[in-house]
Amino acid sequence: MQIEIIFEDNYIVIVNKPNNILIHNSYYARNIEEPTLLEILKQQIGTTLYPVHRLDRKTSGTLMLAKQQDDIAIFQELFNANQIEKVYLAIVRGFVTKSKIIDTPVKNPDTQSYKEAETLCEPIFTKLLAIPVHPYEVSRYSLIKLTPATGRMHQLRIHMNKISHPIIGDSKYGDRFHNRMFEQQLNCCNLFLHAYSISFVHPIFNKKIIVKAPFPVDWLSIFKKFHWEI
């Protein structure tokens, strides 16, 4: 597998992470034996990279990595100070017609305590399909933009489930009937959550950086079938 590099300078690399790849080994994914993103990248470019932030295994899109371990803190501080904007796109069940802020607290899996979390959800497109999905005779979907103000584990997936618009392809927080329809009728099995863009002022060069990640094949297939133009 070749990982797409979409930005690189002397300090960082931003890659377009594919679906279903772990960034690195962890306790939560201890039963997964496939190569991690870091292992693939080390073989691909011949050097070790260090993740600055995280993406869920099933999520695709922009991921920033530092070239030197000593530089991790410099770029992580941008996240801690909310000076990096990450924009995600998602396909969800139902019609989302109005922008809304979701601020339901999210449980930390380590401490089991709830932490404040905030996500801005904005509608882009909707689609009605004459395909029955239990318990309805038709099915409705929305393409939405998600801008998280915090970075809790599974935050976007949990928040969309909380407002009854679960993300398609989400086996943990989603709707199994709609997931199955996408698999069987549309031949799409992946999670439809994509870290579309990341923007920030580079702390070394003091230059505005905006990086967008091309969509996976499943997304392009749905865009074509749904007549959505991005």
mmCIF file of C-alpha atoms in Angstrom:
data_model
loop_
_atom_site.group_PDB
_atom_site.id
_atom_site.type_symbol
_atom_site.label_atom_id
_atom_site.label_comp_id
_atom_site.label_asym_id
_atom_site.label_seq_id
_atom_site.Cartn_x
_atom_site.Cartn_y
_atom_site.Cartn_z
ATOM 1 C CA MET A 1 0.000 0.000 0.000
ATOM 2 C CA GLN A 2 1.226 3.478 -0.921
ATOM 3 C CA ILE A 3 0.257 6.306 1.450
ATOM 4 C CA GLU A 4 -0.503 9.606 -0.287
ATOM 5 C CA ILE A 5 1.597 12.522 0.975
ATOM 6 C CA ILE A 6 -0.320 15.771 0.447
ATOM 7 C CA PHE A 7 2.035 18.231 2.190
ATOM 8 C CA GLU A 8 5.656 18.139 3.291
ATOM 9 C CA ASP A 9 8.301 20.549 4.526
ATOM 10 C CA ASN A 10 11.390 20.252 6.730
ATOM 11 C CA TYR A 11 9.297 19.793 9.881
ATOM 12 C CA ILE A 12 6.066 17.941 9.096
ATOM 13 C CA VAL A 13 4.377 15.576 6.687
ATOM 14 C CA ILE A 14 0.613 15.583 6.138
ATOM 15 C CA VAL A 15 -0.758 12.380 4.656
ATOM 16 C CA ASN A 16 -4.125 11.249 3.342
ATOM 17 C CA LYS A 17 -4.830 8.380 5.723
ATOM 18 C CA PRO A 18 -6.845 5.526 4.185
ATOM 19 C CA ASN A 19 -9.795 3.908 5.935
ATOM 20 C CA ASN A 20 -9.202 0.968 8.272
ATOM 21 C CA ILE A 21 -5.541 1.572 9.097
ATOM 22 C CA LEU A 22 -4.253 2.094 12.628
ATOM 23 C CA ILE A 23 -1.871 4.998 13.082
ATOM 24 C CA HIS A 24 0.154 2.993 15.598
ATOM 25 C CA ASN A 25 -0.324 0.004 17.871
ATOM 26 C CA SER A 26 -2.478 0.588 20.929
ATOM 27 C CA TYR A 27 -4.214 -1.256 23.743
ATOM 28 C CA TYR A 28 -7.639 -0.604 22.206
ATOM 29 C CA ALA A 29 -6.612 -2.274 18.933
ATOM 30 C CA ARG A 30 -4.423 -5.004 20.384
ATOM 31 C CA ASN A 31 -6.157 -7.735 18.330
ATOM 32 C CA ILE A 32 -5.456 -6.076 14.956
ATOM 33 C CA GLU A 33 -2.441 -7.549 13.221
ATOM 34 C CA GLU A 34 -2.288 -5.486 10.005
ATOM 35 C CA PRO A 35 0.650 -3.072 9.522
ATOM 36 C CA THR A 36 0.145 0.359 11.061
ATOM 37 C CA LEU A 37 0.329 3.636 9.170
ATOM 38 C CA LEU A 38 3.665 4.444 10.821
ATOM 39 C CA GLU A 39 5.088 1.084 9.759
ATOM 40 C CA ILE A 40 3.912 1.530 6.179
ATOM 41 C CA LEU A 41 5.316 5.065 6.004
ATOM 42 C CA LYS A 42 8.675 4.014 7.436
ATOM 43 C CA GLN A 43 8.995 1.384 4.737
ATOM 44 C CA GLN A 44 7.731 3.800 2.075
ATOM 45 C CA ILE A 45 9.988 6.795 2.815
ATOM 46 C CA GLY A 46 12.723 5.191 4.899
ATOM 47 C CA THR A 47 12.362 7.244 8.058
ATOM 48 C CA THR A 48 10.340 7.296 11.272
ATOM 49 C CA LEU A 49 7.527 9.843 11.588
ATOM 50 C CA TYR A 50 5.713 10.953 14.758
ATOM 51 C CA PRO A 51 1.945 11.628 14.820
ATOM 52 C CA VAL A 52 0.968 15.075 16.092
ATOM 53 C CA HIS A 53 -2.714 14.180 16.538
ATOM 54 C CA ARG A 54 -4.931 11.158 15.924
ATOM 55 C CA LEU A 55 -7.631 9.801 13.655
ATOM 56 C CA ASP A 56 -9.807 6.789 14.347
ATOM 57 C CA ARG A 57 -8.758 3.631 12.540
ATOM 58 C CA LYS A 58 -11.863 3.721 10.321
ATOM 59 C CA THR A 59 -11.634 7.456 9.513
ATOM 60 C CA SER A 60 -9.854 8.689 6.389
ATOM 61 C CA GLY A 61 -8.190 11.996 5.564
ATOM 62 C CA THR A 62 -5.646 14.539 6.730
ATOM 63 C CA LEU A 63 -3.147 13.450 9.367
ATOM 64 C CA MET A 64 -0.143 15.519 10.491
ATOM 65 C CA LEU A 65 3.131 13.860 11.470
ATOM 66 C CA ALA A 66 6.371 15.410 12.705
ATOM 67 C CA LYS A 67 9.724 14.488 11.178
ATOM 68 C CA GLN A 68 11.580 14.918 14.458
ATOM 69 C CA GLN A 69 10.350 13.796 17.863
ATOM 70 C CA ASP A 70 11.503 17.087 19.392
ATOM 71 C CA ASP A 71 9.108 19.013 17.115
ATOM 72 C CA ILE A 72 5.940 17.202 18.196
ATOM 73 C CA ALA A 73 5.238 19.614 21.064
ATOM 74 C CA ILE A 74 5.554 22.680 18.818
ATOM 75 C CA PHE A 75 2.719 21.512 16.573
ATOM 76 C CA GLN A 76 0.645 19.905 19.322
ATOM 77 C CA GLU A 77 0.556 23.303 21.027
ATOM 78 C CA LEU A 78 -1.376 24.614 18.012
ATOM 79 C CA PHE A 79 -4.054 22.006 18.688
ATOM 80 C CA ASN A 80 -4.071 22.743 22.414
ATOM 81 C CA ALA A 81 -4.502 26.462 21.714
ATOM 82 C CA ASN A 82 -7.273 25.834 19.128
ATOM 83 C CA GLN A 83 -5.107 27.370 16.426
ATOM 84 C CA ILE A 84 -5.645 24.489 14.021
ATOM 85 C CA GLU A 85 -8.968 24.051 12.254
ATOM 86 C CA LYS A 86 -9.905 20.550 11.170
ATOM 87 C CA VAL A 87 -12.902 20.148 8.875
ATOM 88 C CA TYR A 88 -14.543 16.781 8.367
ATOM 89 C CA LEU A 89 -17.195 15.678 5.899
ATOM 90 C CA ALA A 90 -19.622 12.898 6.725
ATOM 91 C CA ILE A 91 -22.590 11.116 5.189
ATOM 92 C CA VAL A 92 -25.300 10.514 7.753
ATOM 93 C CA ARG A 93 -28.743 8.997 8.066
ATOM 94 C CA GLY A 94 -31.678 11.387 7.665
ATOM 95 C CA PHE A 95 -32.019 14.976 6.504
ATOM 96 C CA VAL A 96 -29.860 17.587 8.236
ATOM 97 C CA THR A 97 -31.354 20.925 7.202
ATOM 98 C CA LYS A 98 -30.033 23.403 9.772
ATOM 99 C CA SER A 99 -26.663 24.188 11.279
ATOM 100 C CA LYS A 100 -26.333 23.250 14.922
ATOM 101 C CA ILE A 101 -23.758 23.066 17.699
ATOM 102 C CA ILE A 102 -23.615 19.730 19.497
ATOM 103 C CA ASP A 103 -22.121 19.995 22.974
ATOM 104 C CA THR A 104 -22.927 16.664 24.603
ATOM 105 C CA PRO A 105 -20.061 15.568 26.899
ATOM 106 C CA VAL A 106 -18.082 12.538 25.734
ATOM 107 C CA LYS A 107 -16.863 9.755 28.037
ATOM 108 C CA ASN A 108 -13.107 9.230 28.285
ATOM 109 C CA PRO A 109 -12.465 5.475 27.845
ATOM 110 C CA ASP A 110 -9.486 5.528 30.237
ATOM 111 C CA THR A 111 -10.957 7.463 33.161
ATOM 112 C CA GLN A 112 -14.646 6.709 32.455
ATOM 113 C CA SER A 113 -15.344 10.367 33.220
ATOM 114 C CA TYR A 114 -17.173 12.726 30.887
ATOM 115 C CA LYS A 115 -15.368 15.631 29.258
ATOM 116 C CA GLU A 116 -16.789 18.679 27.541
ATOM 117 C CA ALA A 117 -16.999 18.332 23.760
ATOM 118 C CA GLU A 118 -18.282 20.629 21.030
ATOM 119 C CA THR A 119 -18.946 20.092 17.321
ATOM 120 C CA LEU A 120 -20.390 22.448 14.712
ATOM 121 C CA CYS A 121 -22.564 20.521 12.240
ATOM 122 C CA GLU A 122 -23.525 22.202 8.944
ATOM 123 C CA PRO A 123 -25.666 20.744 6.112
ATOM 124 C CA ILE A 124 -24.375 20.571 2.538
ATOM 125 C CA PHE A 125 -26.628 18.226 0.504
ATOM 126 C CA THR A 126 -29.519 15.827 1.059
ATOM 127 C CA LYS A 127 -30.638 12.779 -0.918
ATOM 128 C CA LEU A 128 -33.866 10.780 -0.960
ATOM 129 C CA LEU A 129 -33.600 7.235 -2.318
ATOM 130 C CA ALA A 130 -36.461 4.959 -3.328
ATOM 131 C CA ILE A 131 -34.761 2.132 -1.455
ATOM 132 C CA PRO A 132 -36.576 0.822 1.621
ATOM 133 C CA VAL A 133 -34.578 0.619 4.818
ATOM 134 C CA HIS A 134 -36.223 -0.735 7.961
ATOM 135 C CA PRO A 135 -38.666 0.544 9.124
ATOM 136 C CA TYR A 136 -39.315 2.978 6.226
ATOM 137 C CA GLU A 137 -40.184 2.559 2.542
ATOM 138 C CA VAL A 138 -37.577 5.131 1.446
ATOM 139 C CA SER A 139 -34.175 6.208 2.753
ATOM 140 C CA ARG A 140 -32.809 9.692 3.431
ATOM 141 C CA TYR A 141 -29.200 10.847 3.680
ATOM 142 C CA SER A 142 -27.244 14.053 4.173
ATOM 143 C CA LEU A 143 -23.746 15.218 3.389
ATOM 144 C CA ILE A 144 -22.577 17.402 6.261
ATOM 145 C CA LYS A 145 -19.589 19.450 7.348
ATOM 146 C CA LEU A 146 -18.304 18.880 10.883
ATOM 147 C CA THR A 147 -15.944 21.264 12.655
ATOM 148 C CA PRO A 148 -14.881 20.030 16.106
ATOM 149 C CA ALA A 149 -13.851 22.561 18.739
ATOM 150 C CA THR A 150 -12.508 19.737 20.922
ATOM 151 C CA GLY A 151 -10.786 16.452 20.125
ATOM 152 C CA ARG A 152 -12.366 13.724 22.214
ATOM 153 C CA MET A 153 -12.101 10.083 21.221
ATOM 154 C CA HIS A 154 -14.929 9.158 18.786
ATOM 155 C CA GLN A 155 -16.388 12.641 19.331
ATOM 156 C CA LEU A 156 -17.912 13.153 15.887
ATOM 157 C CA ARG A 157 -19.351 9.652 15.711
ATOM 158 C CA ILE A 158 -20.875 9.980 19.185
ATOM 159 C CA HIS A 159 -22.240 13.465 18.544
ATOM 160 C CA MET A 160 -23.954 12.509 15.293
ATOM 161 C CA ASN A 161 -25.529 9.512 16.973
ATOM 162 C CA LYS A 162 -26.732 11.761 19.808
ATOM 163 C CA ILE A 163 -28.768 13.889 17.376
ATOM 164 C CA SER A 164 -30.145 10.807 15.569
ATOM 165 C CA HIS A 165 -28.053 11.281 12.438
ATOM 166 C CA PRO A 166 -25.487 8.482 12.789
ATOM 167 C CA ILE A 167 -22.642 8.309 10.296
ATOM 168 C CA ILE A 168 -23.021 5.699 7.573
ATOM 169 C CA GLY A 169 -20.630 2.792 7.972
ATOM 170 C CA ASP A 170 -20.228 3.272 11.726
ATOM 171 C CA SER A 171 -20.526 -0.213 13.215
ATOM 172 C CA LYS A 172 -20.322 1.010 16.825
ATOM 173 C CA TYR A 173 -22.530 4.111 16.949
ATOM 174 C CA GLY A 174 -24.378 3.824 13.630
ATOM 175 C CA ASP A 175 -27.546 2.271 12.213
ATOM 176 C CA ARG A 176 -26.992 -1.321 11.106
ATOM 177 C CA PHE A 177 -29.896 -1.268 8.651
ATOM 178 C CA HIS A 178 -28.526 1.721 6.728
ATOM 179 C CA ASN A 179 -24.979 0.376 6.936
ATOM 180 C CA ARG A 180 -26.190 -2.888 5.418
ATOM 181 C CA MET A 181 -28.042 -1.073 2.636
ATOM 182 C CA PHE A 182 -24.874 0.825 1.657
ATOM 183 C CA GLU A 183 -22.959 -2.451 1.630
ATOM 184 C CA GLN A 184 -25.493 -4.492 -0.324
ATOM 185 C CA GLN A 185 -27.080 -1.915 -2.632
ATOM 186 C CA LEU A 186 -24.269 0.616 -3.121
ATOM 187 C CA ASN A 187 -21.222 -1.626 -2.592
ATOM 188 C CA CYS A 188 -19.740 0.702 0.051
ATOM 189 C CA CYS A 189 -18.459 -0.799 3.300
ATOM 190 C CA ASN A 190 -16.278 1.918 4.833
ATOM 191 C CA LEU A 191 -17.035 4.586 7.418
ATOM 192 C CA PHE A 192 -18.164 7.789 5.697
ATOM 193 C CA LEU A 193 -16.171 10.165 7.877
ATOM 194 C CA HIS A 194 -13.348 11.998 6.104
ATOM 195 C CA ALA A 195 -10.922 14.525 7.605
ATOM 196 C CA TYR A 196 -11.260 16.780 4.584
ATOM 197 C CA SER A 197 -8.995 19.691 5.476
ATOM 198 C CA ILE A 198 -6.594 21.066 8.037
ATOM 199 C CA SER A 199 -5.535 24.721 8.242
ATOM 200 C CA PHE A 200 -3.111 26.558 10.516
ATOM 201 C CA VAL A 201 -0.391 29.184 10.655
ATOM 202 C CA HIS A 202 2.931 27.371 10.466
ATOM 203 C CA PRO A 203 4.747 28.005 13.792
ATOM 204 C CA ILE A 204 8.184 28.039 12.144
ATOM 205 C CA PHE A 205 7.520 29.921 8.902
ATOM 206 C CA ASN A 206 4.557 32.037 10.108
ATOM 207 C CA LYS A 207 2.722 31.134 6.907
ATOM 208 C CA LYS A 208 -0.921 30.096 6.486
ATOM 209 C CA ILE A 209 -1.188 26.456 5.457
ATOM 210 C CA ILE A 210 -4.388 24.879 4.097
ATOM 211 C CA VAL A 211 -4.289 21.218 3.090
ATOM 212 C CA LYS A 212 -7.185 19.188 1.657
ATOM 213 C CA ALA A 213 -7.304 15.414 1.347
ATOM 214 C CA PRO A 214 -8.765 13.817 -1.803
ATOM 215 C CA PHE A 215 -11.748 11.547 -1.189
ATOM 216 C CA PRO A 216 -11.568 7.736 -1.057
ATOM 217 C CA VAL A 217 -13.079 5.708 -3.901
ATOM 218 C CA ASP A 218 -16.303 4.965 -1.971
ATOM 219 C CA TRP A 219 -16.947 8.689 -1.588
ATOM 220 C CA LEU A 220 -16.469 9.363 -5.293
ATOM 221 C CA SER A 221 -18.881 6.544 -6.088
ATOM 222 C CA ILE A 222 -21.574 7.994 -3.809
ATOM 223 C CA PHE A 223 -21.039 11.533 -5.111
ATOM 224 C CA LYS A 224 -21.680 10.241 -8.619
ATOM 225 C CA LYS A 225 -24.730 8.173 -7.674
ATOM 226 C CA PHE A 226 -26.238 10.937 -5.531
ATOM 227 C CA HIS A 227 -25.351 13.730 -8.016
ATOM 228 C CA TRP A 228 -23.436 15.636 -5.359
ATOM 229 C CA GLU A 229 -20.679 17.913 -6.655
ATOM 230 C CA ILE A 230 -17.882 18.902 -4.247
#
